[in-house]
Coordinates of C-alpha atoms in Angstrom, one line a residue:
Chain A
M30 CA 99.9 118.9 93.9
N31 CA 97.8 121.0 96.2
P32 CA 100.4 122.9 98.2
T33 CA 98.2 125.0 100.3
T34 CA 94.6 126.0 100.3
P35 CA 93.2 129.5 100.4
T36 CA 91.7 130.2 103.8
P37 CA 88.7 132.5 103.9
Q38 CA 88.8 134.9 106.8
T39 CA 85.3 134.1 108.1
A40 CA 84.1 130.6 108.9
P41 CA 81.4 129.8 106.4
S42 CA 78.5 127.4 106.3
V43 CA 77.4 124.9 103.8
E44 CA 74.3 122.8 103.1
C45 CA 74.5 119.1 104.0
T46 CA 74.2 117.0 100.8
E47 CA 72.4 114.3 102.7
C48 CA 69.8 116.0 104.8
A49 CA 70.0 119.6 103.6
A50 CA 70.7 120.9 107.1
T51 CA 73.0 123.9 107.4
I52 CA 76.5 123.0 108.6
A53 CA 78.2 125.9 110.3
L54 CA 82.0 125.4 110.2
Q55 CA 84.0 126.5 113.2
R56 CA 87.0 127.5 111.2
P57 CA 87.8 128.1 107.5
P58 CA 87.9 124.6 105.9
L59 CA 90.7 123.0 103.9
C60 CA 90.1 121.2 100.6
G61 CA 89.8 117.5 101.4
E62 CA 88.8 118.2 105.0
I63 CA 86.2 115.9 106.6
V64 CA 83.3 117.6 108.3
R65 CA 80.3 116.0 110.1
C66 CA 76.7 117.1 109.9
R67 CA 75.3 117.4 113.3
E68 CA 71.8 116.7 112.1
C69 CA 72.3 113.5 110.2
Q70 CA 75.8 112.6 111.3
A71 CA 77.0 112.2 107.7
E72 CA 80.7 112.6 107.1
L73 CA 81.2 115.0 104.2
E74 CA 84.4 115.9 102.3
V75 CA 85.1 119.5 101.4
T76 CA 85.7 119.2 97.6
S77 CA 86.0 123.0 97.0
V78 CA 86.7 125.9 99.2
T79 CA 85.8 128.7 96.8
P80 CA 82.9 128.2 96.2
L81 CA 82.5 126.0 99.3
R82 CA 81.2 122.6 98.3
V83 CA 80.9 119.3 100.1
E84 CA 80.3 115.7 99.0
L85 CA 79.5 112.6 100.9
A86 CA 82.9 111.2 102.1
P87 CA 83.7 107.6 101.3
E88 CA 83.2 105.5 104.3
V89 CA 85.9 102.9 103.6
E90 CA 88.0 101.9 100.7
E91 CA 89.8 98.6 100.2
D92 CA 93.2 99.4 101.8
W93 CA 92.2 102.0 104.3
G94 CA 93.6 101.4 107.7
E95 CA 94.5 102.5 111.2
Chain B
M28 CA 113.1 123.2 107.8
R29 CA 110.3 122.5 105.4
I30 CA 107.9 119.7 105.9
A31 CA 105.2 118.3 103.6
L32 CA 102.1 116.7 105.1
L33 CA 100.9 114.1 102.6
H34 CA 97.3 113.3 102.9
S35 CA 94.3 111.9 101.2
R36 CA 91.6 113.5 103.4
V37 CA 92.1 116.1 106.1
R38 CA 90.7 114.5 109.2
V39 CA 90.9 115.9 112.7
E40 CA 94.4 114.3 113.1
E41 CA 95.7 116.1 110.1
R42 CA 94.2 119.4 111.3
L43 CA 95.9 119.0 114.6
L44 CA 99.2 118.2 113.0
L45 CA 98.9 121.3 110.8
D46 CA 98.1 123.4 113.9
E47 CA 101.3 122.2 115.6
L48 CA 103.4 122.8 112.6
A49 CA 102.1 126.3 112.5
S50 CA 102.5 126.9 116.2
L51 CA 106.1 125.7 116.0
A52 CA 106.6 128.1 113.1
I53 CA 107.7 125.2 110.8
D54 CA 107.5 125.9 107.1
H55 CA 105.0 123.4 105.7
E56 CA 102.9 122.4 102.8
L57 CA 99.8 120.3 102.5
I58 CA 100.0 117.8 99.6
D59 CA 97.0 115.9 98.4
V60 CA 98.2 112.4 97.3
R61 CA 95.4 112.3 94.7
E62 CA 96.9 115.2 92.9
L63 CA 100.5 114.0 92.8
V64 CA 102.5 113.5 89.6
F65 CA 106.1 112.3 90.0
D66 CA 108.6 112.3 87.3
I67 CA 110.8 109.7 88.7
H68 CA 113.8 110.9 86.7
D69 CA 113.6 114.4 88.1
P70 CA 113.6 114.9 91.9
S71 CA 114.2 118.6 91.8
T72 CA 110.5 119.5 92.4
W73 CA 110.5 117.6 95.7
T74 CA 113.9 118.0 97.3
R75 CA 112.8 121.3 98.8
F76 CA 111.4 119.2 101.6
D77 CA 113.4 118.1 104.6
A78 CA 110.7 115.6 105.6
V79 CA 107.4 114.3 104.4
I80 CA 104.8 113.2 106.9
D81 CA 102.6 110.4 105.5
R82 CA 99.1 110.7 106.6
C83 CA 97.4 109.0 103.7
I84 CA 94.5 106.7 104.6
G85 CA 95.0 104.4 101.7
Q86 CA 98.1 102.3 102.2
S87 CA 98.8 101.6 98.5
Q88 CA 99.0 105.3 97.7
A89 CA 101.1 106.0 100.8
L90 CA 103.6 103.3 100.0
A91 CA 104.0 104.4 96.4
A92 CA 104.5 108.1 97.3
V93 CA 106.8 107.4 100.2
R94 CA 109.0 105.1 98.0
V95 CA 109.4 107.9 95.5
F96 CA 110.3 110.5 98.2
E97 CA 112.8 108.1 99.7
R98 CA 114.4 107.4 96.4
F99 CA 114.7 111.2 95.9
G100 CA 116.5 111.4 99.2
V101 CA 113.7 113.0 101.2
R102 CA 113.1 111.7 104.7
T103 CA 109.7 110.2 105.2
V104 CA 107.8 109.7 108.4
N105 CA 107.0 106.9 108.5
P106 CA 109.4 105.3 106.0
A107 CA 108.4 102.6 103.5
R108 CA 110.0 100.0 105.7
V109 CA 107.6 100.8 108.6
I110 CA 104.5 101.0 106.3
E111 CA 105.4 97.6 104.9
A112 CA 106.0 96.1 108.3
C113 CA 102.8 97.6 110.0
G114 CA 100.4 97.7 107.1
D115 CA 100.4 94.0 106.7
K116 CA 99.5 92.0 109.7
L117 CA 101.4 89.0 108.6
T118 CA 104.7 90.9 108.2
T119 CA 104.1 92.4 111.7
S120 CA 103.6 89.0 113.2
L121 CA 106.7 87.6 111.5
L122 CA 108.8 90.5 112.8
M123 CA 107.4 90.0 116.3
A124 CA 108.1 86.3 116.2
Q125 CA 111.6 86.9 114.7
H126 CA 112.4 89.3 117.6
N127 CA 110.9 87.1 120.3
I128 CA 108.3 89.7 121.2
P129 CA 105.2 88.2 122.8
T130 CA 102.3 88.2 120.4
P131 CA 99.2 86.0 119.9
R132 CA 99.9 82.6 118.3
T133 CA 99.4 83.1 114.6
C134 CA 99.2 80.9 111.6
V135 CA 98.8 81.7 107.9
A136 CA 97.5 79.6 105.1
L137 CA 97.0 80.2 101.4
D138 CA 94.2 77.8 100.5
E139 CA 90.8 76.9 101.9
A140 CA 91.8 73.4 103.0
S141 CA 95.0 74.5 104.7
A142 CA 93.1 77.5 106.2
L143 CA 90.9 75.1 108.1
A144 CA 94.0 73.2 109.2
A145 CA 95.5 76.4 110.4
V146 CA 92.4 77.2 112.5
E147 CA 92.4 73.7 114.0
H148 CA 96.1 74.1 114.8
V149 CA 95.4 77.4 116.6
G150 CA 92.4 76.0 118.4
Y151 CA 88.9 77.3 119.1
P152 CA 87.9 80.1 119.4
A153 CA 90.2 81.5 116.7
V154 CA 90.2 84.8 114.9
L155 CA 90.4 85.3 111.1
K156 CA 91.6 88.6 110.0
P157 CA 92.4 90.2 106.7
T158 CA 96.1 91.0 106.5
T159 CA 95.5 94.6 105.6
G160 CA 92.9 97.1 106.7
S161 CA 91.9 98.1 110.1
W162 CA 89.2 99.7 112.3
G163 CA 88.4 96.1 113.2
R164 CA 86.9 95.5 109.8
L165 CA 86.1 91.9 108.6
L166 CA 87.5 90.3 111.7
A167 CA 85.7 87.0 112.5
R168 CA 85.8 85.0 115.6
V169 CA 85.1 81.4 115.0
N170 CA 84.1 79.2 117.9
D171 CA 83.9 75.9 116.2
R172 CA 84.6 74.0 113.0
D173 CA 81.2 74.8 111.4
A174 CA 81.8 78.5 111.8
A175 CA 85.4 78.2 110.5
E176 CA 84.2 76.4 107.4
A177 CA 81.6 79.0 106.7
V178 CA 83.9 82.0 107.2
I179 CA 86.6 80.5 105.1
E180 CA 84.2 79.7 102.3
H181 CA 82.7 83.2 102.4
K182 CA 86.2 84.7 102.3
S183 CA 87.1 82.6 99.3
T184 CA 83.9 83.2 97.4
L185 CA 83.1 86.8 98.2
G186 CA 86.4 88.4 99.4
S187 CA 88.9 90.3 97.4
V188 CA 92.3 88.9 96.4
Q189 CA 93.6 89.9 99.8
H190 CA 91.3 87.3 101.4
S191 CA 93.1 84.5 99.7
V192 CA 95.7 84.8 102.5
F193 CA 94.2 83.3 105.6
Y194 CA 95.6 84.9 108.7
V195 CA 94.5 83.0 111.8
Q196 CA 95.2 84.0 115.4
E197 CA 94.3 82.5 118.7
Y198 CA 91.5 84.3 120.5
V199 CA 93.1 85.8 123.6
Q200 CA 90.7 85.5 126.5
K201 CA 91.4 89.1 127.6
P202 CA 89.4 91.4 129.9
D203 CA 86.8 93.6 128.2
R204 CA 89.6 96.0 127.1
D205 CA 92.8 96.3 125.3
L206 CA 95.7 98.8 125.5
R207 CA 97.0 101.3 122.9
V208 CA 100.3 102.9 123.4
F209 CA 101.6 105.8 121.4
V210 CA 105.3 105.6 120.6
V211 CA 107.4 108.4 119.3
G212 CA 110.8 107.2 118.1
D213 CA 111.0 104.2 120.3
R214 CA 109.6 105.8 123.5
A215 CA 106.1 105.2 124.8
I216 CA 104.7 108.7 125.5
C217 CA 101.2 107.8 126.6
G218 CA 98.5 105.3 126.2
I219 CA 94.8 104.5 126.5
V220 CA 92.8 101.6 127.7
R221 CA 90.0 100.9 125.3
H222 CA 87.0 99.4 127.0
S223 CA 84.2 97.6 125.2
P224 CA 81.9 94.7 126.0
H225 CA 82.4 93.7 122.4
W226 CA 85.5 91.7 121.7
I227 CA 86.6 94.3 119.1
T228 CA 87.5 97.3 121.1
N229 CA 88.5 99.9 118.5
T230 CA 87.3 103.4 119.5
A231 CA 86.3 103.7 115.8
R232 CA 83.9 100.9 116.7
G233 CA 82.5 102.4 119.8
G234 CA 85.2 101.5 122.4
V235 CA 85.5 104.0 125.2
A236 CA 89.0 105.3 126.1
S237 CA 90.6 106.0 129.5
V238 CA 94.2 106.8 130.4
L239 CA 96.8 104.0 130.6
E240 CA 99.7 104.1 133.0
I241 CA 102.9 103.5 131.1
T242 CA 104.7 100.9 133.3
P243 CA 108.3 99.9 132.8
D244 CA 107.1 96.6 131.3
I245 CA 104.9 98.5 128.8
R246 CA 107.7 100.9 128.0
D247 CA 110.2 98.1 127.4
L248 CA 107.8 95.9 125.3
C249 CA 106.8 98.9 123.1
A250 CA 110.4 99.9 122.6
R251 CA 111.3 96.4 121.4
A252 CA 108.3 96.3 119.1
A253 CA 109.1 99.7 117.7
R254 CA 112.7 98.7 117.0
A255 CA 111.5 95.5 115.4
V256 CA 109.4 97.3 112.8
A257 CA 111.4 100.5 112.4
G258 CA 115.0 99.7 113.3
P259 CA 117.1 102.1 115.3
D260 CA 115.7 105.2 113.6
G261 CA 112.4 104.8 115.3
A262 CA 109.0 105.8 114.0
L263 CA 105.6 107.2 115.0
L264 CA 103.5 104.3 116.0
A265 CA 100.5 103.1 117.9
I266 CA 101.0 99.7 119.4
D267 CA 98.0 97.6 120.5
L268 CA 98.6 95.3 123.4
L269 CA 96.4 92.5 124.8
E270 CA 96.5 91.4 128.4
A271 CA 96.7 87.6 128.3
P272 CA 95.9 85.9 131.6
G273 CA 99.0 84.1 132.8
R274 CA 101.1 85.3 130.0
G275 CA 101.4 89.0 130.4
L276 CA 101.2 91.5 127.6
L277 CA 101.1 90.5 123.9
V278 CA 101.7 92.8 121.0
S279 CA 98.5 92.6 118.9
E280 CA 99.0 95.1 116.1
I281 CA 101.2 98.1 115.3
N282 CA 99.7 101.1 113.5
H283 CA 101.8 103.4 111.4
T284 CA 99.3 106.2 110.6
M285 CA 97.6 106.2 113.9
E286 CA 94.5 108.2 114.7
F287 CA 94.8 109.9 118.0
R288 CA 91.9 112.4 118.3
N289 CA 90.2 110.3 121.0
S290 CA 93.4 109.8 123.0
I291 CA 94.5 113.4 123.7
A292 CA 91.9 114.2 126.2
P293 CA 92.1 111.1 128.4
T294 CA 95.9 111.1 128.4
G295 CA 96.4 114.8 128.7
V296 CA 99.3 114.5 126.2
N297 CA 99.5 116.7 123.2
I298 CA 100.3 113.8 120.9
P299 CA 100.5 115.7 117.6
R300 CA 102.9 118.2 119.3
R301 CA 105.2 115.3 120.4
M302 CA 105.1 113.8 116.9
I303 CA 106.2 117.1 115.2
E304 CA 108.8 117.7 117.9
W305 CA 110.3 114.3 117.3
I306 CA 110.4 114.8 113.5
V307 CA 112.3 118.0 114.0
E308 CA 114.6 116.8 116.7
S309 CA 115.5 113.6 114.9
S310 CA 116.1 115.3 111.6
P311 CA 119.7 115.1 110.3
N312 CA 119.6 118.9 110.2
A313 CA 118.1 119.1 113.7
A314 CA 120.2 122.0 115.0
R315 CA 119.6 124.2 112.0
A316 CA 115.9 123.2 111.8
H317 CA 115.3 124.1 115.4
S318 CA 117.0 127.5 115.3
T319 CA 115.2 128.3 112.1
A320 CA 111.9 127.3 113.5
R321 CA 112.4 129.4 116.7
A322 CA 113.6 132.4 114.9
A323 CA 110.8 132.5 112.4
P324 CA 107.8 134.7 113.2
F325 CA 104.6 132.8 112.5
D326 CA 102.1 134.7 110.5
A327 CA 98.7 133.0 111.0
S328 CA 97.2 134.8 108.0
P329 CA 99.9 134.9 105.3
S330 CA 99.2 137.5 102.7
D331 CA 99.2 134.9 99.9
G332 CA 96.4 133.1 101.6
T333 CA 98.4 129.9 102.1
L334 CA 98.9 127.8 105.2
S335 CA 102.7 128.0 104.9
T336 CA 104.5 130.1 107.4
A337 CA 107.0 132.8 106.5
T338 CA 110.0 130.8 107.4
P339 CA 112.8 131.0 104.8
S340 CA 113.0 127.8 102.9
N341 CA 115.5 125.1 103.5
A342 CA 118.8 124.6 101.9
A343 CA 119.6 121.1 100.8
A344 CA 117.0 118.6 101.7
S345 CA 118.7 115.8 99.9
S346 CA 122.1 116.4 101.3
S347 CA 121.8 113.4 103.7
P348 CA 119.9 110.7 101.9
P349 CA 118.7 107.9 104.1
R350 CA 121.1 105.0 104.4
P351 CA 120.1 101.9 102.5
R352 CA 118.2 99.2 104.5
A353 CA 118.0 95.5 103.9
S354 CA 114.8 94.5 102.3
L355 CA 112.2 93.0 104.6
I356 CA 112.0 89.9 102.5
E357 CA 115.7 89.3 102.9
E358 CA 115.5 90.1 106.6
L359 CA 112.7 87.8 107.2
K360 CA 114.2 84.9 105.3
L361 CA 110.7 83.5 104.6
G362 CA 110.4 79.7 104.4
P363 CA 108.6 77.7 101.7
W364 CA 105.6 76.5 103.8
A365 CA 102.1 76.9 102.3
A366 CA 100.6 77.1 105.8
F367 CA 102.9 77.7 108.7
D368 CA 103.0 78.8 112.2
A369 CA 104.6 82.2 112.4
H370 CA 106.3 81.4 115.7
S371 CA 107.8 78.0 115.3
R372 CA 108.0 77.6 111.5
T373 CA 106.4 74.3 111.9
E374 CA 104.4 73.2 109.0
V375 CA 100.8 72.7 110.0
A376 CA 99.0 71.7 106.8

C-alpha cells in the first residue's frame, strides 16, 4: 500500500529518459504520476519522488480501457 | 468520511479528483493497486474507509480489488457489478437489449465460421470489436466478405484469448461525430460532441470535443442506461451515444472509469467535483460525512508530508455493508447459442 506520497515543497525538474530534455514539473509530483515531455512528447511515469526518477510509461496493456 | 483513491497510474484525472477531495476537506488516501496485499480473512486494515474510488486503468486488477473491498463491506465506486457490466462490451449490449434500450444491432460468435455468419447476419459494413479494452483499439470496420474473412483469421491467429469471442456490430452511418454524456448517479450532468473525420471518434485518437446540449431525450436515455448497468444505486459513468439517421440515439458503449480531462473546458462543468460530491451525498453516512467535511480545516501542507487532510478519521466504515445483488449471469439468463443476436436471441449460425 502506498497511502500517501511525500510532497516536496518546490516543484522539481527531471531529465527525460527518452530525449534527455529537462522536464520542469509545475507542481510536486506523486509516485505513479504520468508526466509528458514537451520536447519529445513521451509519457513518463514518476517511479520515485525522492530522489525524483521517471521511466517510460507503458502505452497500453492488455486490459486497459476507457 | 475517509475515501481511498485506488489507482495504477496517476493521470490528470486522478490529480483532479485528489484536488477536489482536498478542496472539500475530505480525508483521503492514495492507494497504488500494484502494492496491495489483501488478507481476505482480515478486513480490519481496510474498514477505515467509507468508500473506495476505483481509478485503475487495468480492469482485471480493478475488479479483483473492488470485489475484496465489497466483501469487506466497504462501498466501492464504481462497484464490481458496474465494472463487469461496462468493462465487457458483450455484457453491456446484453443489458441494453434486455432493458429495451436502443443500441446498435449486435451479434456474438465464438468460432471463426460462425463469426463470418454473424457478420453476414449484421450486414456490411460491420464492425468487429474486442469485448474488452477501449480508446478505440483494435476496432475493425469490414466492408465486404473478403475483409471480414481476413480480419477474423487475423484475430484467430494473432489475437489473445479475448479475441476468440467475436463481437460484431452493425456500422451505424452516423455523422462525423458521436456524443459522450457524463452521468453522476443516474443524472446526465454534461456532455461533449466528439468530431472526427475518422469513423473512430475517441478524443484519445484525435477526436475534437465541443459542448453537447443535454436534451430531455438524452437525459432520459442515459438515466435508463445507467440504471440498466448500475441498478437504482447509480454510478459514475460516461455513456457514448450514436446518432442513427431515422432511428434516433443509440447507446454505443458505457465507460466505468471515464477520462474527462478533455471535457471540462468545453462543458464548463467541474466533472471531478460533481463526482466527489455525489460520492459524499450518496454515502450511507451522508449527513455525518458532510458535516465532518465542512467542519474540517484543510491543511494543504500537512506536517507529515502526506496528502491526507487533517479530518478526524471515520467511525465504522463497515456498519452498513452493501446489500447483496443478483449475479449478472443469473440476471441475464444467458441462452445456449454459440452465435446469437443479442437483441432477438435468434440463432444465426
